Structures are given as C-alpha cells and as structure tokens.
Amino acid sequence: MTLTHETPSPIAEEQLTVLGARLRAALDGPFAAERAVGRATFPADGMHLDPAVGMEDAREWTLARLIELERRGFGHSGVPDGANAVSDPLTAVTTFEMLAHGDLSVTIKSGVQFGLFGGAVTNLGTEWHHRTFLPGITDLTLLGAFAMTELGHGSDVQHLETTLTYVRETDEIEIHSPTPSARKAYLGNAARHGTMAAVFGQLVVDGEQHGIHVVLVPIRDDHGVDLPGVTTGDHGHKGGLLGVDNGTLQFDRVRVPRRMLLDRYGGVTDEGVYTSPISSTSKRFFTMLGTLVRGRVCIGGGAGITARRALSIAVRHGLRRRQFPAAGRPEGVLLLDYLTHQRRLLPRVAEAYAYGFAQNELVELLVKVQGPADHTEADQRELETRAAGLKAQTTWFANATVQEAREACGGFGYMSENRLTQLRGDVDIFATFEGDNTVLMQLVAKALLTGVKESWSALDRSGVVQATTRMIGEAMVERTAANVIVERVADGARRRPEETTLVDRGWHALMFEERARHSLDSLARRMRAASKSGGDQFEAFNRLGGHVQFAARAHVQRQVLGAFITALEQDLDAQTREVLERLCSLYALASIHEDRAWFVEHHRMSLGRSKALGDQIDALCRELRPHALPLVEGLGVPEAWLGTAFLED
Amino acid sequence: MTLTHETPSPIAEEQLTVLGARLRAALDGPFAAERAVGRATFPADGMHLDPAVGMEDAREWTLARLIELERRGFGHSGVPDGANAVSDPLTAVTTFEMLAHGDLSVTIKSGVQFGLFGGAVTNLGTEWHHRTFLPGITDLTLLGAFAMTELGHGSDVQHLETTLTYVRETDEIEIHSPTPSARKAYLGNAARHGTMAAVFGQLVVDGEQHGIHVVLVPIRDDHGVDLPGVTTGDHGHKGGLLGVDNGTLQFDRVRVPRRMLLDRYGGVTDEGVYTSPISSTSKRFFTMLGTLVRGRVCIGGGAGITARRALSIAVRHGLRRRQFPAAGRPEGVLLLDYLTHQRRLLPRVAEAYAYGFAQNELVELLVKVQGPADHTEADQRELETRAAGLKAQTTWFANATVQEAREACGGFGYMSENRLTQLRGDVDIFATFEGDNTVLMQLVAKALLTGVKESWSALDRSGVVQATTRMIGEAMVERTAANVIVERVADGARRRPEETTLVDRGWHALMFEERARHSLDSLARRMRAASKSGGDQFEAFNRLGGHVQFAARAHVQRQVLGAFITALEQDLDAQTREVLERLCSLYALASIHEDRAWFVEHHRMSLGRSKALGDQIDALCRELRPHALPLVEGLGVPEAWLGTAFLED
C-alpha cells in the first residue's frame, strides 16, 4: 500500500523570483537562517498522506512518520533527551512550523508527544523524572497522553474533578475519577498508542486540597491492554486529524509511587508533608499552566503556516485558471484578474504577512522567557497574554482563510487531492484546543484589565483619586516594543488625522491605537459599573461579553500592526519595501474597514473617509496583483510541498 | 458490517412543547401538511451512515439507500415515470427536504439522478424519451450523469467546448471533446454507477452552430466498462459527499442515433434540418437552462435544512453543557446562558426562520411556474432570479452556521459521531455547485439592472428624458408581493425614521428597502458611467464587482424580510406571534447591524442609532433565550433524526 505521494527532491527544484526570495527573507525575519535550514533539510518526501486513507491506517502511518522523522533528525522538537537538560524553545517552534507544512496529524501528534507530554515532564518534573522518562519520550519508545481536559470541564482547568490523593500508608498517589464528567477527554495518544499519561488533578494530602498537580500514570501494558483501574476510550472518527488517536481516560483508584508526581512546583516530602516553592495555590496553578505557553505559540504558528498553504494554493490556482471571456480577453479572464477574486485573497495574503511578523515577535519573546537568558515576571505575563491572543486570532484567521481558498478554487478546491478540504478539517479544531478561542480572548481582556486595576489602585494610593478615564487608559497600555512603535507612528497623524491620506501609516497606527485604547477604557468603565450594580452579578458581567471580545481583538490587532511596522524598519531594497508597505496598508485598511462602523460611531473617522476605504482597498489589490506570485513565494511554502494535484497538470 | 445507526421508530417518540409545535406549523406555512406527512412517513431508520466508513463503502451504501427509499415509496422525487406525465415540483422539493435530514450524499445522488438527469429527460426531452427512459430512471435501473460542467468552463455554460455534430450520412449525433479542457467534470454518477449521461454541447448541423443542446449518451456497459470512445474518470476522495461518485467524461467522436437528442427546444428533422420553436439561440439557451431552476430551489432548501440541523444540535448542546461556575451558579453556567453564546446562535436561528419563510415563497412560485396552472414569462424570470439569489444566500448561510455550531460545541462538535463536521464537509460544495454563488449573485444583479435598462428606455421613449436617478430607482423595483409588503410597511416609518423604536417593523422595512433601492440605483449609475468610459471596458466593469455583490445581497435580503413579514400575517396565537415578532426583529437588526456602516455612510441612520443596535440585539437574545428549545423544535428537525451521540447520553 502506497500511502504517500512521493516528492523525492522537493526543495532542490524551487526556483523563486527575486522579489519572492526577498519577501521570504523579510518575512522569515530574525529566524531566516533557522527557517532556511529547516526548508533545506526537512524530510519532505512522503510528507502528505493519501487523503482517502481511513482512520486506522492514518493512525499507524502518522506514528510511523513520526518515528521516521525522529530517525532522520527531525524529531523531538526541542525536548531534551537527558537529565536536567534545558529544553530549546526555538527548535521546538521551528520544527513545529516545518511539520505544519505536511500532514497536520503528524504535527499534532508530535505536539502531543513532545510539546505536551514531554513538556510536562520537562517543565513540571524534576531530575528523576527527566533522567527516567525523557530518553523514552524523545526516542518514541514511551508514548504519552497529556490528560488535562475533562468531559465536564473543557476550558475550566482550575475546577477539574480528578483527584490525586496521597496515601500515607503505602507512600503512593491514588488517581481517581469521581464522576462520569471527570473522565479525561480528547487526549491525543490516549486511544491507541500511549502507555503513560500526565494526569492533571486536585492533589489532596491528609484531606487538604493543594490545587492542580500532575502525576505520571502508566495506562497500558506492552500489549496495549488497559492496566487495572484504567479505562481507556476511543473518540473514533473526527472532523480532521484522523491520524491522531484521541481518546478518553477514566481512573478507578489507580495507585502509583509518590515519586511519579511531577513535583517541581509542589510535591510531598518523604515525611508525607505537602511542600511547594510557591505558597499561593492560585499562583502555583498559573505558574504550572504558564509553562504550557509554548503549545499555544506552536499552535498559532502552525495555524499561520496552514493559512499560508491555503493561500499559496488558491493564488496559484487564480493565476492559472480562466473564466468567462471579456472585452479584450477572448481566451477568458484569469481568475485573479477579477477584482472580486483579488478582494477575496489579497487582503488575506496581507494578513498572513502581518500575523507572520507578529508570530516572529512572539517567538522572540518565548525564546527570551524560556531560553537561557534572564527574563522578568512581566515578560512571562506578556508572553502568556500575547500567546493567548495571537493563538486565537491566527487560528480563526486560518479557518476562515482555508474556507475562502476552497471556495476561490471552486470544484477543484473540493477534491481531496488538492488538499484544501483536508487542511480545513484538520485546522478547524485549532480554534478549540490549547484553549478555546473565545475563552482565550477573555484571558487577554482580563490580563489588560488587571493592568488597569493595578494602575488605578496605584493612582489612588498616590492621592490622584480623580483619575480620569483618559489617564486610566494611558496607564494600562503595555509598554511593549510593538505598542511603543504604534504610539510613536500614530503621533504623526494625531493632530489632523483627516488630512492624511488613506495609506498614511501614522493614520493606520492612530486608528489601531484609538480602537484598542478606547474599547479597553470603555470596558473598564463598564466593568466597574457592573461590579457596583446590585442584582445578579453574573448577568451584569455577562452583558459585557461582546465588549470583552472586541477590546481583546483590538489589543491583539494593535500588536500585530506594531510587529508589521517594526518589520518594515529592517534593511530592505526599494521594491521589497514598496511591496511590503502596500501589504501593510492593505492589512491595516482591511482591519479598519471591517470595524469602520465603530470608528465612525466613536468619532474617530469621518463618513467620507469611511466610504472611501473600500475603493482604497480595491486600489491596493490592483497594485499588488502583478506581484501575486512573489507574494505567495514570500509566504515560504515551497511549491513542491503543496502536494496539490491541479498544480501538477 | 453495520453501516447505519439504527433509529427504529424515529418520529413516534417526538414530544414537542406546545410553542415548539406551533412555531413549526408557522414555519412549515403553506406546506405544513406535506411536511408533516413527510416527517411521519419518511423512512428514518438507517438515515445516517457511520462517518468512519470509507469512500468505496459510502458509495455503495448511498446507492443501496436510494434503492431502499424508492422501494419504500420515497423515490423519484417528483419525476414522472411514464410518457408525457407532468413532473410534480412540490413533491420534488419536499422529498429533497426530507432527504436533507439524513445523509447528504443520498440527497445529492437523488438530486443528480432524479432532479438533474431525470429532469433533463423530462423537461428537455419529448414523448419518445419519456416513454423510453423515464421508467428506468425512476426505478433506478438506469442511472445517469448530468454532463454539463467542463473542466475549462465551470460556470460558463454558454461557451462549453463539447460538440454535438449531426452526421447526415448515418443520421447520428457525434459527441466529441475537442480539448482536454472540454472534459466533463465533477459529475455525480459518472465515476461508478452511471450507464448514461445527458451531455451538454454545441449542436452543429451542416457546419452551422445552433448553441447548447443536450443528448443522451450511453457511457458504460452492464459490466461497468467504458463504451468505445468514452473515457470515464474518477475524482476520488472529496471534502464531503463521499457517497456521491463524482467523475469525468471525455468523448472521442462517439456516435448515437439522432433521436437521442433531447429535442423539446431544438432538434433535427428527418430531413436533417435544424428546427426549434425558439428562433433566438440566446433565448433558447436560457429557456433550456431555465428548466433547471428546480435544482437551485432544492439546493437552497437542502442548505436551509442543513443549517437547521446544525442549529438544533448546537442549541440543544448549549442547553445541556455547563461551563465555569459563577455568582449564584455554583454548578456552572449553562453554555446558552452566556450572552456571547446566545449571540453566536440565536441570530442564526432567527435567520434560519427568515430563510425558511423565503424558501416557502420560492417553492410557491416554483409550483406556480412548473405546475399545471398558468404563469407568465415574468413569473419564470422572477423564479430564476429568486432561486439564484436565495440559493447563494442560504448555502453561504448554511456553511457559516455549521461552522459556528461546530465551534459552539467545542471538542464535542469535532467528533464525527456528533455529525457537525460531516455536515460541514458535505454542505461546503453547495456554495459552488448548481451555480457558483458569486456568479449567481452577479446574475441577480444583472436581472435587476436589465429591469432598470428596460424601464429607462421606456421612460426615454415616452419623452421623460430627464429621468432622475430616483425615478429609475423606483421604476426598477419588482412588483412582487414581498416587495410590495416591505414598501407598505416601510411607509409607516418613512417620515420620521429616527423617532421609531429599534424594534419597529416599519423602520426595519425602511432600512431594507433603502439599502436595496439605493445600492441598485448607485450600481446602475456606475454601470452607465463605466459603459461610457474609454479605455479597458473589462476593467471599468471589473471595478464594480463589490457593488454588484452588495446590491444583489441587499435585494435578496429585502425579499427575505418581506417573506418574514408576510408570514407574520398568518393566523397565530399570541405567544407564537410574540416569539416570531422577536425573531423577525432579531433577523432584521442583525442584518442592519452587519451593514450599519453602510447605513450611516449613506445617511440612512444616525450614529446614535447605529451604536444602539448591538444592545438591542443583546436584549432580543435575552428575551428569546427562555424559548430556545421551542425555537429549535420549530425548525422542524425531529430530535431523534439528529443522530448525535451526545444527545443520546
């Protein structure tokens, strides 16, 4: 059975336009070297599975592919393979990116094994765990599940029901699922291949709860049979990622030796006493979860790559396929020459660049926080907020983009051999796992509002009780590089915003700045009013749900624009700069256009300007149209890797 | 192998709330009796295929299911089974609707066999064709493909390359695919089961082209082997509808007897002379295509049912699943009690009702045009325009709604056993087949503008040369019942629109009316300017692509609101009326909210009102929330038919 499309020498053939190569270098940015090496060395032969293959074959192929990649040096994604080794975040992220160019089941199974299961052992475990388990994890002889989510508690980790009870008599930890809703669910590696799980639950020592901890629990024997007390389940067929064996785990008073508890942030001493370097249960919880931020960074990156793949397919298709004949075009109009078609695809190409630059900054921050260099607690907090926000935005973007690409390719797009429908099925769940997007956006808003509250209290303490909303607003802006640059660029347009052109970067920055600032100010005010209102507190806050999402999105978009503007400050030749400037304008205007009602309602933009936006976006699309091929080359997906049948005609 | 989830007595168990039953009756409207019978008698046992089944099994199951349905009297969807029998449009549409509650591959394969292939024979053929082929078509011993689309000409039927050449010497028709792009593509029944095809091509008699005609061509022998000169191909795995065997057909000078030409609108006499009751090639073309309108009506209806299924699943899930605990809700907040969750789903429920009422009107029009009663050419034209517009809008709506429902169900939604991901994959292509949606919306605009042009010429002839844009605008509104009612209701708010409340129906009608009227006026003006501009004519019109889509959408939305308002005039008890009035407001406000920038930019709405829309939508969601269950019951999908694992817990 040949399960793969063979692509023997995939990268050697790649011939880019000069502009395409330069755009790619600019977009790869600080990681241009790593990514170039990745593209040149990634084992791209056999990277795509035949989409007609059923679930059982897909599962086995995915594991085999993972083992093959490990054998060829593209394995364990930055997880250290020995005791006390330091994990390498940059390798983890770039490996994940390369994997996301191929079958996404492989990408995600790798993420489960190395990022989640391996990450838990690395980050939450201590020396004995590293020495004992990391070798097997990295060489794939020990496959594990990351057992956090429960059926009854999807996004609510703090209230998981599973209990991890210390049993003094035998010096063991007893893992138990007290109710049906405590069943662990959706876990990769749980349905078939995993023999161990990192199980999240409430640690109880002598009747006292110490909050969420993680323990390693063997779940299957070598023959794949459930161990006593463990019940594994299989979610079976899914909407995508068929090669990932998602399943459930239920525990009936299963016991493991005490040392299986991953005890970096909290454990039980030889005397049977609970001990932790972090005294606050809540702070300990967030510290433990904070180590998982890398997963969100990777998922956002993978979603970005998926969107780029879809855009590469759809734009290349639009450059080949002709439609109805028209005046002066007897052979038919090239699809991408229709303005409506350009409007479907080119603003999304611009957005893909924007998210790419933002992702670069996020990875730099991840490397700063998780690498050997020093970092502050503020860095860690900022990393968490940015990772949450960007993961939500890029995964939503990827979903919408793959669907748009599918429709833009018409019937071609629906044939599995052209990959788009499989990409859509696979990337769909990215919006839900590693944190449901809507919940993540709430986290972003909450983090910003915590900032408000702190600034506010500080103001109060210093006697400036009459803090105006404006002051509160200014106080809460994170002083990140991206925000500083947006503010600086915006200043150029602040005095006479309506006298700028529509492609004035200062005006874009001002609009993004005002949207983020005002929506957060307004949310803070409403939150305050809600907290003081009588009646049903839940309902008082519940009414603000839409505002929360809007403010969080505006905040993320400001960061993304800041990243794009920063990227434009790198050394670029004239043509590359001109194209990137237009892309930046297209990204900014598309975002302003989408929210133009808000800008007009809040007197940030005149009606005349609002009406002119659409034509300006059209004009940018027309200006960028001649560069369509270099633009998708710049997205960095080698044509040979697309694995798309219609491009091979 | 058990391929189906058994649902032994699916309808007997259905216990509706009183409100749910009344809403359902109201939404079923003029076809309440037919639909009630459909629900009570539809063979719902075995209606869902195990989603893990592979393509080959899915294809065989789908055919077997079709044969089973035929055996149990739910077969040939209104296609007559004898000579000269009149096809029954209402049975066709209601059967299609019922089928759309189950596996959509069955629905579409039925549509291919009875609606397209059978429809071509019925509507384009004459007595001999009916007598000879309809018995086999209806009892499924003769399976056929509808070979219209070509690889190179997806939406451009008029320029198909396939030739049907009359060969005088042997009194035959020779079917030929002159180029690779002339290959017929994406045809259901072509890859596996079809033994005949209705082939569209350019009819050539004595070297003279007579435009598009259709001929019946045997393609396979009884053993499934391609007949000489015929090359069939298989598209293989697709993004959905796995049970439909889509394939390609290529002809190398294949000959069939002359009488195989479907000659109702044009044929060749015994003397070898071309003859047609319609002299204009172009008019003949549109008449022939016009008979295919039923397919679009069915697809729109099927998409509507698919959206209802998804909403039924997601709302019922939101009424069972709890999230984070909150003040006064220690057991966790019910998902549907989150306002953000209500905003995701309830406006879509309202929209599902709106499209349902519009579909009812469309089916009434179809029955008028295709049934035994008299109809005018204007009726036929209106039917075509409405079918095109509503097909595009409902299929887009279905796609977005299924995805929203998937995300609203989180991880549950991703498991195939809960049906949503399969629904999404299956309904995806509805946006492309039976006319690409973007192209269909162009057809709608074109039809409206043709109206403009005619009115305009009429004005000119009568000497009123100085016709103002306003007059042109008024002249072009179709005098359909829906438009008349919207205009009448709008009049109540016209004088002082800003003094109405946000739930004033007159104001909604006025906004919909103004949006449709002004955008079309403006488009007409721009079109006129474009036609007079020098330079590249294609580019001059190309720039108007966005306006075309907007004006067409505004037109369809006005019809949809008109249908909803008309439905509210039926006899209803107080509570049902109150709920439907709120749904109508929610539908109208969500649509106005989406375009609020346009309304403000065009001075149709004040900034204050624009800002207030969101809160009003929130308020309606809260008011409708207690009726969530009856609302989805009203959508008419029996709970037992959902086939959703988590609802069976």
Short mmCIF file of C-alpha atoms in Angstrom, two decimals, chain A residues 337-549:
data_model
loop_
_atom_site.label_atom_id
_atom_site.label_comp_id
_atom_site.label_asym_id
_atom_site.label_seq_id
_atom_site.Cartn_x
_atom_site.Cartn_y
_atom_site.Cartn_z
CA ASP A 337 -7.83 39.41 -12.66
CA TYR A 338 -11.34 39.69 -11.29
CA LEU A 339 -11.36 42.35 -8.64
CA THR A 340 -13.80 40.32 -6.54
CA HIS A 341 -11.30 37.46 -6.61
CA GLN A 342 -8.45 39.76 -5.61
CA ARG A 343 -10.57 41.07 -2.75
CA ARG A 344 -11.14 37.51 -1.54
CA LEU A 345 -7.47 36.59 -1.47
CA LEU A 346 -5.06 39.53 -1.40
CA PRO A 347 -6.17 41.12 1.90
CA ARG A 348 -5.76 37.67 3.41
CA VAL A 349 -2.25 37.43 1.97
CA ALA A 350 -1.51 40.77 3.64
CA GLU A 351 -2.97 39.47 6.89
CA ALA A 352 -0.82 36.33 6.62
CA TYR A 353 2.27 38.54 6.45
CA ALA A 354 1.02 40.59 9.40
CA TYR A 355 0.46 37.53 11.57
CA GLY A 356 3.81 36.18 10.43
CA PHE A 357 5.62 39.26 11.72
CA ALA A 358 3.64 39.15 14.96
CA GLN A 359 4.48 35.47 15.37
CA ASN A 360 8.18 36.29 14.92
CA GLU A 361 7.99 38.74 17.80
CA LEU A 362 6.12 36.23 19.91
CA VAL A 363 8.76 33.57 19.27
CA GLU A 364 11.48 36.05 20.21
CA LEU A 365 9.66 36.64 23.48
CA LEU A 366 9.26 32.89 24.04
CA VAL A 367 12.99 32.40 23.50
CA LYS A 368 13.70 35.21 25.93
CA VAL A 369 11.45 33.72 28.61
CA GLN A 370 12.21 30.03 28.14
CA GLY A 371 15.78 30.28 26.89
CA PRO A 372 18.91 30.62 28.99
CA ALA A 373 18.79 34.44 29.19
CA ASP A 374 17.24 36.41 32.02
CA HIS A 375 13.63 37.44 31.95
CA THR A 376 11.24 39.22 34.25
CA GLU A 377 7.89 38.13 35.56
CA ALA A 378 6.41 40.86 33.37
CA ASP A 379 7.98 39.14 30.34
CA GLN A 380 6.33 35.89 31.34
CA ARG A 381 2.95 37.56 31.79
CA GLU A 382 3.28 39.37 28.50
CA LEU A 383 4.22 36.14 26.77
CA GLU A 384 1.13 34.41 28.12
CA THR A 385 -1.19 37.21 27.07
CA ARG A 386 0.31 37.56 23.63
CA ALA A 387 0.38 33.82 23.04
CA ALA A 388 -3.28 33.54 24.02
CA GLY A 389 -4.37 36.44 21.83
CA LEU A 390 -2.33 35.51 18.80
CA LYS A 391 -3.29 31.85 19.02
CA ALA A 392 -6.98 32.82 18.96
CA GLN A 393 -6.62 35.32 16.12
CA THR A 394 -4.40 33.19 13.89
CA THR A 395 -6.46 30.05 14.28
CA TRP A 396 -9.67 31.92 13.45
CA PHE A 397 -7.84 33.51 10.55
CA ALA A 398 -6.60 30.13 9.33
CA ASN A 399 -10.08 28.61 9.45
CA ALA A 400 -11.69 31.43 7.52
CA THR A 401 -8.81 31.59 5.05
CA VAL A 402 -8.80 27.89 4.21
CA GLN A 403 -12.53 28.04 3.57
CA GLU A 404 -12.19 31.16 1.41
CA ALA A 405 -9.38 29.45 -0.51
CA ARG A 406 -11.55 26.38 -1.01
CA GLU A 407 -14.40 28.44 -2.42
CA ALA A 408 -11.99 30.51 -4.52
CA CYS A 409 -10.86 27.26 -6.15
CA GLY A 410 -14.43 26.18 -6.91
CA GLY A 411 -14.87 22.48 -7.66
CA PHE A 412 -11.09 21.99 -7.79
CA GLY A 413 -10.90 23.08 -4.21
CA TYR A 414 -13.34 20.38 -3.13
CA MET A 415 -11.28 17.48 -4.47
CA SER A 416 -9.24 16.00 -1.65
CA GLU A 417 -6.22 15.60 -3.91
CA ASN A 418 -5.91 19.39 -3.82
CA ARG A 419 -5.55 19.35 -0.03
CA LEU A 420 -7.74 22.29 0.90
CA THR A 421 -10.65 20.36 2.38
CA GLN A 422 -8.31 18.24 4.46
CA LEU A 423 -6.49 21.34 5.68
CA ARG A 424 -9.81 22.83 6.68
CA GLY A 425 -10.89 19.72 8.55
CA ASP A 426 -7.54 19.48 10.30
CA VAL A 427 -7.16 23.13 11.28
CA ASP A 428 -10.75 23.51 12.43
CA ILE A 429 -10.09 22.22 15.93
CA PHE A 430 -7.12 24.58 16.35
CA ALA A 431 -9.79 27.14 17.30
CA THR A 432 -10.77 24.94 20.25
CA PHE A 433 -7.78 23.02 21.57
CA GLU A 434 -4.95 24.54 23.56
CA GLY A 435 -7.62 26.89 24.88
CA ASP A 436 -10.98 27.71 23.28
CA ASN A 437 -10.52 30.92 21.33
CA THR A 438 -13.38 32.79 22.95
CA VAL A 439 -12.06 31.87 26.39
CA LEU A 440 -8.52 32.88 25.37
CA MET A 441 -9.75 36.29 24.28
CA GLN A 442 -11.39 36.65 27.70
CA LEU A 443 -7.99 35.89 29.23
CA VAL A 444 -6.43 38.64 27.14
CA ALA A 445 -9.03 41.17 28.26
CA LYS A 446 -8.70 40.04 31.84
CA ALA A 447 -4.93 40.50 31.75
CA LEU A 448 -5.36 44.00 30.37
CA LEU A 449 -7.99 44.88 32.93
CA THR A 450 -5.83 43.58 35.75
CA GLY A 451 -3.31 46.08 34.49
CA VAL A 452 -5.96 48.77 34.67
CA LYS A 453 -6.91 47.85 38.18
CA GLU A 454 -3.33 47.89 39.35
CA SER A 455 -2.56 51.24 37.75
CA TRP A 456 -5.75 52.55 39.15
CA SER A 457 -5.01 51.44 42.69
CA ALA A 458 -1.55 52.92 42.31
CA LEU A 459 -3.10 56.22 41.28
CA ASP A 460 -5.46 56.11 44.21
CA ARG A 461 -2.66 55.41 46.67
CA SER A 462 -0.68 58.35 45.37
CA GLY A 463 -3.66 60.60 46.03
CA VAL A 464 -4.74 61.20 42.46
CA VAL A 465 -8.20 59.90 43.19
CA GLN A 466 -9.90 61.83 40.44
CA ALA A 467 -8.18 59.80 37.76
CA THR A 468 -9.94 60.44 34.53
CA THR A 469 -10.78 57.65 32.20
CA ARG A 470 -8.18 59.04 29.88
CA MET A 471 -5.50 58.60 32.49
CA ILE A 472 -6.62 55.13 33.28
CA GLY A 473 -6.48 54.42 29.60
CA GLU A 474 -2.93 55.64 29.27
CA ALA A 475 -1.79 53.86 32.34
CA MET A 476 -2.82 50.47 31.14
CA VAL A 477 -1.09 50.34 27.79
CA GLU A 478 1.60 47.70 27.98
CA ARG A 479 4.94 49.31 27.26
CA THR A 480 5.93 46.67 24.76
CA ALA A 481 8.07 47.49 21.75
CA ALA A 482 5.09 46.94 19.45
CA ASN A 483 2.89 49.31 21.37
CA VAL A 484 5.59 51.95 21.66
CA ILE A 485 6.14 51.93 17.94
CA VAL A 486 2.42 52.14 17.17
CA GLU A 487 2.10 55.07 19.54
CA ARG A 488 5.11 56.82 18.04
CA VAL A 489 3.95 56.34 14.47
CA ALA A 490 0.42 57.38 15.44
CA ASP A 491 1.66 60.66 16.84
CA GLY A 492 2.43 61.86 13.34
CA ALA A 493 -1.25 61.75 12.45
CA ARG A 494 -2.83 62.65 15.77
CA ARG A 495 -3.29 66.37 15.25
CA ARG A 496 -5.00 66.34 11.89
CA PRO A 497 -5.99 62.74 11.22
CA GLU A 498 -8.44 63.61 8.48
CA GLU A 499 -5.79 65.42 6.46
CA THR A 500 -3.65 62.36 5.99
CA THR A 501 -4.05 60.04 3.02
CA LEU A 502 -5.69 56.67 3.49
CA VAL A 503 -2.34 54.95 3.11
CA ASP A 504 -0.64 57.12 5.72
CA ARG A 505 0.95 54.76 8.22
CA GLY A 506 0.51 57.29 11.00
CA TRP A 507 -3.22 57.31 10.42
CA HIS A 508 -3.38 53.49 10.45
CA ALA A 509 -1.43 53.43 13.69
CA LEU A 510 -3.66 56.10 15.18
CA MET A 511 -6.80 54.17 14.29
CA PHE A 512 -5.46 50.91 15.74
CA GLU A 513 -4.27 52.75 18.83
CA GLU A 514 -7.57 54.51 19.38
CA ARG A 515 -9.58 51.35 18.83
CA ALA A 516 -7.55 49.43 21.37
CA ARG A 517 -7.37 52.23 23.90
CA HIS A 518 -10.93 53.43 23.77
CA SER A 519 -12.51 49.99 23.75
CA LEU A 520 -10.48 49.00 26.79
CA ASP A 521 -11.26 52.26 28.60
CA SER A 522 -14.88 51.75 27.91
CA LEU A 523 -14.77 48.13 29.01
CA ALA A 524 -13.02 49.10 32.25
CA ARG A 525 -15.71 51.68 32.94
CA ARG A 526 -18.49 49.22 32.28
CA MET A 527 -16.80 46.54 34.37
CA ARG A 528 -16.57 48.96 37.24
CA ALA A 529 -20.22 49.88 36.89
CA ALA A 530 -21.15 46.20 36.70
CA SER A 531 -19.26 45.39 39.87
CA LYS A 532 -21.13 48.13 41.69
CA SER A 533 -24.55 47.26 40.30
CA GLY A 534 -26.92 45.34 42.50
CA GLY A 535 -28.76 42.25 41.37
CA ASP A 536 -27.34 39.30 39.54
CA GLN A 537 -23.58 39.85 39.31
CA PHE A 538 -23.18 37.15 36.71
CA GLU A 539 -25.71 38.84 34.45
CA ALA A 540 -24.11 42.24 34.99
CA PHE A 541 -20.80 40.95 33.64
CA ASN A 542 -22.40 38.60 31.15
CA ARG A 543 -23.76 41.59 29.26
CA LEU A 544 -20.22 42.76 28.58
CA GLY A 545 -19.24 39.61 26.67
CA GLY A 546 -19.22 41.29 23.28
CA HIS A 547 -17.19 44.23 24.57
CA VAL A 548 -14.66 41.87 26.07
CA GLN A 549 -14.12 40.15 22.75
#
